[in-house]
Amino acid sequence: MILPVPCHRHRCRPVQQRCRLRRHRRLRSAAIRPVQRRGGAGWHRRGKRRADERVGTVVGGGGLGKTTLARAVCNRLKPQFDCTAFVSVSSAPDIKKVFKDMLLELDKTKNKDIHNLVRDEKQLIDELRDFIQNKRYIIVIDDIWDIASWSAIRCALVENNDGSTIIATTRDFDIAEQIGSPHKLKTLPPKSSKKLFYGRIFGSEDKCPQELVEVSGKILKKCSDVPLAIITIAIVLARTRNMAEEWYKVYNSIGYGLGNNHDMKNMRKILSLSYHNLPSHLRTCLLYLSIFPEDYEIERSRLIRMWISEGFIHPEKDGDNLFELADSYFNELINRSLIQPSGYVSGMLHSCRVHDMIHDLIRSLSSKENFVTVMDGILQQTSPASKVRRLSLQNNKLENSTAQTNLKMSQVRSLSIFSSSGVSLLPSLSSFQVLRVLDLENCYLTEGCHLDLRHVCNLFHLRYLRLYECNFDRELLKEIEKLSFCRR
């Protein structure tokens, strides 16, 4: 259930926006091709040598293109299989959600309402095993951080001797070896790095002005042939004047290269430079994405409504449509590769994801600026004296958490809850007097719970209410009708 701000749905984007998105797809394809050449077809052929070698792992550092390669291989092989699925796990996984995502991916028609159904882990495993028992499938399990998560997922995937394939991605080589058949992803060859860099900025290498050749080579060297670093810095440079002096300023702000820096601090500098190069309104919109868990698929229309409800979208002139303006902000973040296209419906971009390294950056910046406070089972560094402005409860580790409960909630403008766990740590809903956004997902609120939605009508500033896979009674619907400021 969602009570949104007003919007005017339109299938036809303005011509300028459509052109920008088409250009983004061409550039994205150009970035994928060298990644495929680094291991796509060869890796799969190597796996064919043994009939029982049905699990493969892509392993490598952040920004190398593990997800891109796994998705490209999956898409290439899809016609050979009865069903396919691509699911993300992340560092703080909700295994039940992973199973539900997998069921939905395997059969979108049959399982279209799976996220609205109450299922325990065993029931979901049984449903998965029953569905794939006699099918030839290919499943990608992206971004595995620990072997326990892999083990929990692996037990649901039956070995049916039909040539089914499982592809996993991870940054940890020890985990990759335990999963099996590790393929270590290397950095781009220097020639491919140049092609990607110059293609993103000028269209081709021969179009680079002579006075920028030397500084371009130095900047490329600092990127250490890492695709994400090259794409990110190229986007910054493409919006900088073609003057050697300006480019050297960018060069000097990066650091000393990624090759000898295993903790990727200089990658963070490159991503941070891209963030600080944004206009202020886009920085705010990007920071807001830290309210979502890592690897979370974010619906385009949902995000746009939340931005508007928070007051981030300001008309530039009389008559501007807020929804269309917010939509252009979304497109701009896509074009700058700060968010990634994720799902399409009827040819229209429906959702996005945030690369985990960018998510890590914006979460750090949000915490530093007290923009978003995240409670996910890890003790936050926010000062107890700080007034929380936006609060996000993100996973089921909170039930055993010793998270701070003395944070001041009176100024919370946005409350997003992705799990019932931790709700008991919150004060009464009536304490959130300036709340503008209330977004609840996977919340099963017991009787006597502090978060009593029957009092939602007292939230006079509420602009956006979303209840997804939550339990509530019909009496609540009557209360929702009393909301006077929540625009429809």
Tab-separated table of C-alpha atoms in Angstrom:
chain	number	residue	atom	x	y	z
A	1	MET	CA	0.000	0.000	0.000
A	2	ILE	CA	1.368	3.398	-0.973
A	3	LEU	CA	-0.029	6.861	-0.539
A	4	PRO	CA	2.090	8.862	-2.974
A	5	VAL	CA	2.595	12.463	-3.865
A	6	PRO	CA	0.772	13.387	-7.063
A	7	CYS	CA	2.414	12.298	-10.257
A	8	HIS	CA	1.609	12.164	-13.938
A	9	ARG	CA	2.652	8.825	-15.352
A	10	HIS	CA	3.900	9.092	-18.887
A	11	ARG	CA	5.378	6.455	-21.138
A	12	CYS	CA	7.026	8.966	-23.455
A	13	ARG	CA	10.102	10.636	-21.981
A	14	PRO	CA	11.231	14.004	-23.306
A	15	VAL	CA	13.428	13.558	-26.406
A	16	GLN	CA	16.510	14.923	-24.627
A	17	GLN	CA	16.153	12.389	-21.787
A	18	ARG	CA	15.635	9.491	-24.219
A	19	CYS	CA	18.792	10.464	-26.107
A	20	ARG	CA	20.796	10.628	-22.881
A	21	LEU	CA	19.599	7.182	-21.810
A	22	ARG	CA	20.381	5.704	-25.238
A	23	ARG	CA	23.865	7.206	-25.009
A	24	HIS	CA	24.260	5.676	-21.546
A	25	ARG	CA	23.345	2.227	-22.904
A	26	ARG	CA	25.924	2.559	-25.719
A	27	LEU	CA	28.634	3.579	-23.264
A	28	ARG	CA	27.641	0.799	-20.886
A	29	SER	CA	27.927	-1.727	-23.736
A	30	ALA	CA	31.381	-0.369	-24.550
A	31	ALA	CA	32.375	-0.943	-20.923
A	32	ILE	CA	31.029	-4.508	-20.928
A	33	ARG	CA	32.882	-5.701	-24.039
A	34	PRO	CA	36.421	-5.636	-22.551
A	35	VAL	CA	35.100	-7.290	-19.385
A	36	GLN	CA	33.647	-10.115	-21.479
A	37	ARG	CA	36.948	-10.530	-23.313
A	38	ARG	CA	38.752	-10.878	-19.966
A	39	GLY	CA	36.967	-14.112	-19.157
A	40	GLY	CA	33.380	-14.509	-20.353
A	41	ALA	CA	33.457	-17.159	-23.057
A	42	GLY	CA	36.813	-18.697	-22.102
A	43	TRP	CA	35.775	-19.182	-18.505
A	44	HIS	CA	32.543	-20.928	-19.526
A	45	ARG	CA	34.347	-23.211	-22.017
A	46	ARG	CA	36.806	-24.214	-19.309
A	47	GLY	CA	33.875	-25.222	-17.097
A	48	LYS	CA	32.590	-27.618	-19.791
A	49	ARG	CA	35.541	-29.968	-19.401
A	50	ARG	CA	33.917	-31.771	-16.479
A	51	ALA	CA	30.271	-32.745	-16.510
A	52	ASP	CA	30.024	-32.415	-12.740
A	53	GLU	CA	31.600	-28.938	-12.649
A	54	ARG	CA	28.357	-27.024	-12.457
A	55	VAL	CA	29.379	-24.285	-9.997
A	56	GLY	CA	31.710	-21.442	-10.964
A	57	THR	CA	32.926	-18.408	-9.036
A	58	VAL	CA	34.043	-14.983	-10.251
A	59	VAL	CA	36.432	-13.460	-7.715
A	60	GLY	CA	38.172	-10.085	-7.665
A	61	GLY	CA	38.391	-6.715	-5.966
A	62	GLY	CA	35.751	-4.019	-5.995
A	63	GLY	CA	35.134	-2.254	-9.289
A	64	LEU	CA	36.660	-4.942	-11.533
A	65	GLY	CA	33.335	-5.931	-13.097
A	66	LYS	CA	32.435	-9.219	-11.389
A	67	THR	CA	28.710	-8.509	-11.522
A	68	THR	CA	28.936	-7.251	-15.106
A	69	LEU	CA	30.747	-10.395	-16.235
A	70	ALA	CA	28.380	-12.758	-14.390
A	71	ARG	CA	25.340	-10.984	-15.839
A	72	ALA	CA	26.823	-11.015	-19.350
A	73	VAL	CA	27.553	-14.758	-19.158
A	74	CYS	CA	24.066	-15.421	-17.762
A	75	ASN	CA	22.398	-13.416	-20.546
A	76	ARG	CA	24.493	-15.125	-23.212
A	77	LEU	CA	23.647	-18.628	-21.960
A	78	LYS	CA	20.008	-17.944	-21.054
A	79	PRO	CA	18.527	-19.504	-24.245
A	80	GLN	CA	20.112	-22.843	-23.293
A	81	PHE	CA	18.194	-23.115	-20.000
A	82	ASP	CA	14.588	-23.570	-18.888
A	83	CYS	CA	14.784	-20.771	-16.303
A	84	THR	CA	17.239	-18.213	-14.954
A	85	ALA	CA	17.691	-16.078	-11.849
A	86	PHE	CA	20.075	-13.313	-10.784
A	87	VAL	CA	20.040	-12.445	-7.070
A	88	SER	CA	22.252	-10.311	-4.816
A	89	VAL	CA	23.310	-11.343	-1.315
A	90	SER	CA	25.489	-8.474	0.102
A	91	SER	CA	27.369	-8.169	3.391
A	92	ALA	CA	24.227	-8.194	5.573
A	93	PRO	CA	21.978	-10.706	3.818
A	94	ASP	CA	18.321	-11.422	4.434
A	95	ILE	CA	18.276	-15.044	3.263
A	96	LYS	CA	14.480	-15.242	3.108
A	97	LYS	CA	14.426	-12.225	0.805
A	98	VAL	CA	17.134	-13.816	-1.348
A	99	PHE	CA	14.984	-16.955	-1.714
A	100	LYS	CA	11.899	-14.885	-2.571
A	101	ASP	CA	13.873	-12.872	-5.119
A	102	MET	CA	15.084	-16.128	-6.642
A	103	LEU	CA	11.576	-17.569	-6.926
A	104	LEU	CA	10.345	-14.355	-8.542
A	105	GLU	CA	13.224	-14.354	-11.048
A	106	LEU	CA	12.678	-18.019	-11.941
A	107	ASP	CA	8.977	-17.553	-12.712
A	108	LYS	CA	7.658	-13.984	-12.615
A	109	THR	CA	4.105	-15.047	-13.467
A	110	LYS	CA	3.663	-17.838	-10.946
A	111	ASN	CA	5.512	-16.049	-8.133
A	112	LYS	CA	4.475	-12.445	-8.793
A	113	ASP	CA	3.007	-12.122	-5.271
A	114	ILE	CA	5.736	-14.044	-3.437
A	115	HIS	CA	6.917	-10.968	-1.515
A	116	ASN	CA	3.397	-10.485	-0.138
A	117	LEU	CA	3.252	-14.020	1.288
A	118	VAL	CA	4.413	-15.068	4.742
A	119	ARG	CA	6.929	-17.905	4.384
A	120	ASP	CA	9.596	-19.254	6.703
A	121	GLU	CA	13.005	-20.275	5.384
A	122	LYS	CA	12.171	-23.982	5.187
A	123	GLN	CA	9.007	-23.341	3.170
A	124	LEU	CA	10.929	-21.187	0.710
A	125	ILE	CA	13.647	-23.826	0.327
A	126	ASP	CA	10.992	-26.478	-0.340
A	127	GLU	CA	9.308	-24.266	-2.956
A	128	LEU	CA	12.622	-23.622	-4.679
A	129	ARG	CA	13.624	-27.283	-4.711
A	130	ASP	CA	10.221	-28.332	-6.041
A	131	PHE	CA	10.339	-25.716	-8.794
A	132	ILE	CA	13.828	-26.498	-10.140
A	133	GLN	CA	13.739	-30.266	-9.513
A	134	ASN	CA	13.227	-31.252	-13.159
A	135	LYS	CA	14.428	-28.060	-14.843
A	136	ARG	CA	17.710	-27.008	-16.378
A	137	TYR	CA	18.529	-23.702	-14.725
A	138	ILE	CA	21.233	-21.058	-14.532
A	139	ILE	CA	21.347	-19.025	-11.320
A	140	VAL	CA	23.737	-16.185	-10.473
A	141	ILE	CA	24.342	-15.473	-6.779
A	142	ASP	CA	26.045	-12.100	-6.664
A	143	ASP	CA	28.183	-10.498	-3.940
A	144	ILE	CA	28.767	-13.274	-1.379
A	145	TRP	CA	30.639	-12.067	1.704
A	146	ASP	CA	30.716	-15.166	3.904
A	147	ILE	CA	30.576	-18.919	3.431
A	148	ALA	CA	27.575	-19.259	5.779
A	149	SER	CA	25.389	-17.297	3.343
A	150	TRP	CA	26.555	-19.471	0.457
A	151	SER	CA	25.871	-22.670	2.424
A	152	ALA	CA	22.335	-21.539	3.291
A	153	ILE	CA	21.552	-20.790	-0.359
A	154	ARG	CA	23.349	-23.827	-1.766
A	155	CYS	CA	21.201	-26.283	0.187
A	156	ALA	CA	18.121	-25.023	-1.694
A	157	LEU	CA	19.614	-25.695	-5.127
A	158	VAL	CA	19.165	-29.368	-5.957
A	159	GLU	CA	21.622	-31.246	-8.155
A	160	ASN	CA	19.424	-32.603	-10.924
A	161	ASN	CA	22.166	-33.760	-13.351
A	162	ASP	CA	20.553	-31.756	-16.162
A	163	GLY	CA	23.560	-29.519	-16.750
A	164	SER	CA	22.259	-26.712	-14.564
A	165	THR	CA	24.752	-23.970	-13.722
A	166	ILE	CA	25.379	-21.805	-10.666
A	167	ILE	CA	27.610	-18.731	-10.890
A	168	ALA	CA	28.717	-16.951	-7.716
A	169	THR	CA	30.661	-13.698	-7.293
A	170	THR	CA	32.771	-12.669	-4.317
A	171	ARG	CA	35.717	-10.458	-3.387
A	172	ASP	CA	37.225	-13.138	-1.120
A	173	PHE	CA	39.435	-15.767	-2.794
A	174	ASP	CA	39.148	-18.153	0.187
A	175	ILE	CA	35.356	-18.102	-0.195
A	176	ALA	CA	35.708	-18.581	-3.960
A	177	GLU	CA	37.845	-21.695	-3.453
A	178	GLN	CA	35.289	-23.164	-1.043
A	179	ILE	CA	32.460	-22.512	-3.500
A	180	GLY	CA	34.435	-24.022	-6.380
A	181	SER	CA	36.007	-23.347	-9.796
A	182	PRO	CA	37.283	-19.832	-8.995
A	183	HIS	CA	37.936	-17.497	-11.920
A	184	LYS	CA	40.080	-14.588	-10.773
A	185	LEU	CA	39.066	-11.458	-12.636
A	186	LYS	CA	42.031	-9.393	-13.754
A	187	THR	CA	42.231	-5.697	-14.439
A	188	LEU	CA	41.689	-4.440	-17.991
A	189	PRO	CA	44.540	-4.670	-20.503
A	190	PRO	CA	46.102	-1.208	-20.991
A	191	LYS	CA	44.737	-0.990	-24.541
A	192	SER	CA	41.173	-1.662	-23.330
A	193	SER	CA	41.620	0.853	-20.504
A	194	LYS	CA	42.555	3.535	-23.023
A	195	LYS	CA	39.635	2.655	-25.279
A	196	LEU	CA	37.182	2.852	-22.378
A	197	PHE	CA	38.668	6.101	-21.017
A	198	TYR	CA	38.923	8.024	-24.296
A	199	GLY	CA	35.676	6.595	-25.636
A	200	ARG	CA	33.801	7.834	-22.596
A	201	ILE	CA	35.195	11.375	-22.905
A	202	PHE	CA	35.898	12.026	-26.594
A	203	GLY	CA	34.320	9.126	-28.465
A	204	SER	CA	37.722	7.710	-29.468
A	205	GLU	CA	41.417	8.097	-28.606
A	206	ASP	CA	42.313	9.993	-31.785
A	207	LYS	CA	39.909	12.790	-30.810
A	208	CYS	CA	41.839	13.632	-27.617
A	209	PRO	CA	43.477	17.102	-27.906
A	210	GLN	CA	47.268	16.869	-27.991
A	211	GLU	CA	47.674	19.038	-24.878
A	212	LEU	CA	45.662	16.500	-22.842
A	213	VAL	CA	47.506	13.337	-23.927
A	214	GLU	CA	50.191	13.502	-21.225
A	215	VAL	CA	47.849	14.232	-18.306
A	216	SER	CA	45.389	11.615	-19.601
A	217	GLY	CA	48.119	8.982	-19.411
A	218	LYS	CA	48.939	9.982	-15.840
A	219	ILE	CA	45.282	9.854	-14.778
A	220	LEU	CA	44.849	6.443	-16.425
A	221	LYS	CA	47.888	5.149	-14.553
A	222	LYS	CA	46.285	6.149	-11.258
A	223	CYS	CA	43.158	4.196	-12.197
A	224	SER	CA	45.306	1.016	-12.386
A	225	ASP	CA	43.117	-0.430	-15.170
A	226	VAL	CA	40.096	-0.815	-12.834
A	227	PRO	CA	36.893	-0.304	-14.915
A	228	LEU	CA	34.834	1.441	-12.229
A	229	ALA	CA	37.666	3.903	-11.545
A	230	ILE	CA	38.124	4.627	-15.265
A	231	ILE	CA	34.421	5.183	-15.920
A	232	THR	CA	33.974	7.356	-12.826
A	233	ILE	CA	36.945	9.635	-13.488
A	234	ALA	CA	36.062	9.852	-17.198
A	235	ILE	CA	32.596	11.166	-16.327
A	236	VAL	CA	34.176	13.856	-14.125
A	237	LEU	CA	36.629	14.862	-16.861
A	238	ALA	CA	33.922	14.899	-19.534
A	239	ARG	CA	32.265	17.702	-17.566
A	240	THR	CA	35.531	19.600	-17.071
A	241	ARG	CA	36.925	22.139	-19.523
A	242	ASN	CA	39.432	20.621	-21.958
A	243	MET	CA	42.378	22.481	-20.444
A	244	ALA	CA	45.500	20.745	-19.166
A	245	GLU	CA	45.499	22.943	-16.049
A	246	GLU	CA	41.977	21.791	-15.088
A	247	TRP	CA	42.811	18.138	-15.725
A	248	TYR	CA	45.963	18.351	-13.612
A	249	LYS	CA	43.826	19.610	-10.728
A	250	VAL	CA	41.762	16.434	-11.036
A	251	TYR	CA	44.938	14.347	-11.306
A	252	ASN	CA	46.442	15.853	-8.163
A	253	SER	CA	43.260	15.251	-6.154
A	254	ILE	CA	43.151	11.495	-6.728
A	255	GLY	CA	46.068	10.006	-4.788
A	256	TYR	CA	48.876	7.657	-5.676
A	257	GLY	CA	47.179	4.935	-7.694
A	258	LEU	CA	45.243	1.814	-6.832
A	259	GLY	CA	47.818	-0.840	-7.639
A	260	ASN	CA	49.672	-0.796	-4.321
A	261	ASN	CA	46.716	0.146	-2.161
A	262	HIS	CA	44.851	-2.988	-1.178
A	263	ASP	CA	42.230	-1.183	0.882
A	264	MET	CA	41.215	0.823	-2.208
A	265	LYS	CA	41.536	4.204	-0.508
A	266	ASN	CA	42.331	5.854	-3.810
A	267	MET	CA	39.271	4.305	-5.426
A	268	ARG	CA	37.318	6.031	-2.656
A	269	LYS	CA	39.038	9.297	-3.620
A	270	ILE	CA	37.965	8.879	-7.240
A	271	LEU	CA	34.376	8.105	-6.258
A	272	SER	CA	34.393	10.972	-3.763
A	273	LEU	CA	35.597	13.333	-6.488
A	274	SER	CA	32.678	12.234	-8.659
A	275	TYR	CA	30.268	12.877	-5.768
A	276	HIS	CA	31.643	16.345	-4.999
A	277	ASN	CA	31.504	17.215	-8.701
A	278	LEU	CA	27.694	16.908	-8.580
A	279	PRO	CA	25.426	19.946	-8.275
A	280	SER	CA	24.047	20.283	-4.744
A	281	HIS	CA	20.554	19.023	-5.596
A	282	LEU	CA	21.970	15.784	-7.048
A	283	ARG	CA	24.289	15.286	-4.056
A	284	THR	CA	21.249	15.397	-1.779
A	285	CYS	CA	19.307	12.941	-3.937
A	286	LEU	CA	22.268	10.547	-4.092
A	287	LEU	CA	22.925	10.673	-0.338
A	288	TYR	CA	19.291	9.735	0.255
A	289	LEU	CA	19.980	6.350	-1.353
A	290	SER	CA	21.954	5.347	1.752
A	291	ILE	CA	18.562	4.836	3.389
A	292	PHE	CA	18.297	1.566	1.399
A	293	PRO	CA	20.255	-1.616	2.221
A	294	GLU	CA	23.245	-2.642	0.133
A	295	ASP	CA	22.377	-4.326	-3.204
A	296	TYR	CA	18.718	-3.348	-2.774
A	297	GLU	CA	16.674	-2.962	-5.955
A	298	ILE	CA	15.079	0.492	-5.804
A	299	GLU	CA	11.950	1.187	-7.827
A	300	ARG	CA	12.259	4.344	-9.877
A	301	SER	CA	8.782	5.723	-9.127
A	302	ARG	CA	9.099	4.944	-5.419
A	303	LEU	CA	12.407	6.797	-5.128
A	304	ILE	CA	11.081	9.793	-7.051
A	305	ARG	CA	8.048	10.066	-4.769
A	306	MET	CA	10.257	9.884	-1.686
A	307	TRP	CA	12.511	12.650	-3.022
A	308	ILE	CA	9.493	14.859	-3.657
A	309	SER	CA	7.954	14.105	-0.261
A	310	GLU	CA	11.232	15.036	1.448
A	311	GLY	CA	11.210	18.388	-0.355
A	312	PHE	CA	14.368	17.735	-2.398
A	313	ILE	CA	12.765	18.704	-5.710
A	314	HIS	CA	12.344	22.430	-6.291
A	315	PRO	CA	10.715	23.727	-9.496
A	316	GLU	CA	13.091	25.843	-11.537
A	317	LYS	CA	10.253	27.903	-12.986
A	318	ASP	CA	6.486	28.216	-12.660
A	319	GLY	CA	4.617	25.319	-14.177
A	320	ASP	CA	7.407	22.763	-13.722
A	321	ASN	CA	6.102	19.268	-13.024
A	322	LEU	CA	7.817	17.915	-9.897
A	323	PHE	CA	7.617	14.314	-11.042
A	324	GLU	CA	9.237	15.072	-14.420
A	325	LEU	CA	11.935	17.182	-12.755
A	326	ALA	CA	12.718	14.399	-10.250
A	327	ASP	CA	12.729	11.928	-13.135
A	328	SER	CA	15.389	14.026	-14.869
A	329	TYR	CA	17.497	13.898	-11.670
A	330	PHE	CA	17.188	10.104	-11.708
A	331	ASN	CA	18.309	10.018	-15.357
A	332	GLU	CA	21.267	12.269	-14.575
A	333	LEU	CA	22.492	9.923	-11.815
A	334	ILE	CA	22.164	7.028	-14.283
A	335	ASN	CA	24.146	8.926	-16.929
A	336	ARG	CA	26.901	9.678	-14.420
A	337	SER	CA	27.046	5.937	-13.519
A	338	LEU	CA	26.377	6.717	-9.854
A	339	ILE	CA	23.351	4.433	-9.945
A	340	GLN	CA	22.987	1.409	-12.216
A	341	PRO	CA	19.977	0.369	-14.314
A	342	SER	CA	18.488	-2.796	-12.850
A	343	GLY	CA	15.068	-3.744	-14.173
A	344	TYR	CA	12.976	-2.861	-17.212
A	345	VAL	CA	9.208	-3.140	-17.678
A	346	SER	CA	7.803	-2.846	-21.225
A	347	GLY	CA	11.097	-1.347	-22.346
A	348	MET	CA	11.058	1.363	-19.663
A	349	LEU	CA	13.670	1.551	-16.898
A	350	HIS	CA	11.811	0.457	-13.771
A	351	SER	CA	14.467	0.195	-11.047
A	352	CYS	CA	18.090	0.803	-10.150
A	353	ARG	CA	20.823	-0.418	-7.829
A	354	VAL	CA	23.794	1.318	-6.235
A	355	HIS	CA	27.232	-0.256	-6.727
A	356	ASP	CA	28.432	-1.497	-3.348
A	357	MET	CA	31.512	0.771	-3.395
A	358	ILE	CA	29.375	3.838	-4.108
A	359	HIS	CA	26.885	2.692	-1.471
A	360	ASP	CA	29.741	2.437	1.030
A	361	LEU	CA	30.834	5.979	0.146
A	362	ILE	CA	27.403	7.614	0.449
A	363	ARG	CA	26.648	5.748	3.663
A	364	SER	CA	29.891	7.073	5.143
A	365	LEU	CA	29.135	10.619	3.958
A	366	SER	CA	25.540	10.402	5.227
A	367	SER	CA	26.752	9.381	8.664
A	368	LYS	CA	29.392	12.121	8.728
A	369	GLU	CA	26.844	14.782	7.734
A	370	ASN	CA	24.121	13.319	9.992
A	371	PHE	CA	21.963	13.000	6.889
A	372	VAL	CA	20.861	9.369	7.390
A	373	THR	CA	21.260	7.207	10.499
A	374	VAL	CA	21.382	3.478	9.765
A	375	MET	CA	20.672	0.830	12.395
A	376	ASP	CA	21.676	-2.598	11.104
A	377	GLY	CA	23.025	-4.440	14.123
A	378	ILE	CA	26.311	-2.550	14.088
A	379	LEU	CA	26.777	0.142	16.731
A	380	GLN	CA	26.552	3.516	15.044
A	381	GLN	CA	29.080	6.265	15.588
A	382	THR	CA	26.415	8.955	15.717
A	383	SER	CA	26.690	11.050	18.847
A	384	PRO	CA	23.882	10.372	21.350
A	385	ALA	CA	23.315	14.120	21.452
A	386	SER	CA	22.651	14.217	17.717
A	387	LYS	CA	19.140	14.675	16.448
A	388	VAL	CA	18.324	11.962	13.953
A	389	ARG	CA	16.957	13.370	10.696
A	390	ARG	CA	16.397	10.163	8.721
A	391	LEU	CA	16.355	6.701	10.234
A	392	SER	CA	16.735	3.355	8.479
A	393	LEU	CA	16.397	-0.064	10.170
A	394	GLN	CA	17.930	-2.492	7.726
A	395	ASN	CA	18.176	-6.119	8.830
A	396	ASN	CA	17.190	-8.807	11.293
A	397	LYS	CA	20.398	-8.586	13.344
A	398	LEU	CA	18.795	-5.786	15.316
A	399	GLU	CA	16.879	-8.135	17.585
A	400	ASN	CA	20.153	-8.931	19.362
A	401	SER	CA	21.543	-5.449	18.985
A	402	THR	CA	22.782	-3.141	21.691
A	403	ALA	CA	22.230	-0.195	19.377
A	404	GLN	CA	21.858	3.221	20.917
A	405	THR	CA	18.306	3.906	21.983
A	406	ASN	CA	18.896	7.384	23.362
A	407	LEU	CA	19.084	9.069	19.983
A	408	LYS	CA	16.766	12.058	19.715
A	409	MET	CA	13.912	11.167	17.368
A	410	SER	CA	11.817	14.331	17.544
A	411	GLN	CA	13.245	15.673	14.251
A	412	VAL	CA	13.069	12.472	12.187
A	413	ARG	CA	11.698	13.356	8.732
A	414	SER	CA	11.997	9.915	7.163
A	415	LEU	CA	11.576	6.474	8.766
A	416	SER	CA	12.340	3.398	6.646
A	417	ILE	CA	12.091	-0.076	8.157
A	418	PHE	CA	13.078	-3.179	6.192
A	419	SER	CA	12.585	-5.728	8.984
A	420	SER	CA	10.414	-6.038	12.095
A	421	SER	CA	13.531	-6.700	14.133
A	422	GLY	CA	14.548	-3.598	16.034
A	423	VAL	CA	11.115	-1.975	16.007
A	424	SER	CA	11.052	-2.449	19.791
A	425	LEU	CA	14.022	-0.063	19.983
A	426	LEU	CA	11.878	2.771	18.630
A	427	PRO	CA	9.719	5.144	20.640
A	428	SER	CA	6.000	5.503	20.014
A	429	LEU	CA	4.958	6.599	16.526
A	430	SER	CA	3.476	9.719	18.091
A	431	SER	CA	7.062	10.833	18.854
A	432	PHE	CA	7.735	11.374	15.148
A	433	GLN	CA	5.840	14.636	14.872
A	434	VAL	CA	7.628	16.013	11.783
A	435	LEU	CA	7.679	12.724	9.857
A	436	ARG	CA	7.208	13.192	6.101
A	437	VAL	CA	8.089	9.697	4.827
A	438	LEU	CA	7.038	6.410	6.466
A	439	ASP	CA	8.183	3.350	4.522
A	440	LEU	CA	7.637	-0.086	6.089
A	441	GLU	CA	8.672	-3.379	4.499
A	442	ASN	CA	8.549	-6.931	5.911
A	443	CYS	CA	7.084	-5.610	9.146
A	444	TYR	CA	4.923	-7.883	11.278
A	445	LEU	CA	3.854	-5.606	14.076
A	446	THR	CA	2.613	-7.401	17.174
A	447	GLU	CA	-0.098	-6.091	19.472
A	448	GLY	CA	1.294	-3.576	21.926
A	449	CYS	CA	4.181	-2.694	19.610
A	450	HIS	CA	5.488	0.872	19.975
A	451	LEU	CA	4.972	1.430	16.266
A	452	ASP	CA	1.182	1.414	16.477
A	453	LEU	CA	-0.075	2.435	13.050
A	454	ARG	CA	-3.529	3.220	14.376
A	455	HIS	CA	-2.142	6.624	15.314
A	456	VAL	CA	-0.804	7.350	11.843
A	457	CYS	CA	-3.512	9.978	11.301
A	458	ASN	CA	-1.773	12.144	13.916
A	459	LEU	CA	1.255	12.548	11.647
A	460	PHE	CA	0.156	15.846	10.152
A	461	HIS	CA	3.278	16.340	8.008
A	462	LEU	CA	3.225	12.880	6.442
A	463	ARG	CA	3.528	13.031	2.644
A	464	TYR	CA	4.372	9.429	1.772
A	465	LEU	CA	3.197	6.152	3.321
A	466	ARG	CA	4.226	2.742	2.005
A	467	LEU	CA	3.283	-0.586	3.610
A	468	TYR	CA	4.819	-3.530	1.765
A	469	GLU	CA	4.483	-7.100	3.025
A	470	CYS	CA	3.213	-5.828	6.371
A	471	ASN	CA	0.430	-7.080	8.597
A	472	PHE	CA	-2.340	-4.606	9.396
A	473	ASP	CA	-6.078	-4.777	9.964
A	474	ARG	CA	-8.956	-3.068	8.185
A	475	GLU	CA	-9.276	-0.531	10.992
A	476	LEU	CA	-5.994	0.936	9.833
A	477	LEU	CA	-7.498	1.699	6.430
A	478	LYS	CA	-10.066	3.923	8.123
A	479	GLU	CA	-7.267	5.767	9.911
A	480	ILE	CA	-5.348	6.230	6.668
A	481	GLU	CA	-8.383	7.909	5.127
A	482	LYS	CA	-8.098	10.591	7.812
A	483	LEU	CA	-4.632	11.638	6.659
A	484	SER	CA	-5.031	15.223	5.556
A	485	PHE	CA	-1.579	16.086	4.214
A	486	CYS	CA	-0.652	12.818	2.499
A	487	ARG	CA	-1.267	13.707	-1.137
A	488	ARG	CA	-2.835	11.134	-3.415
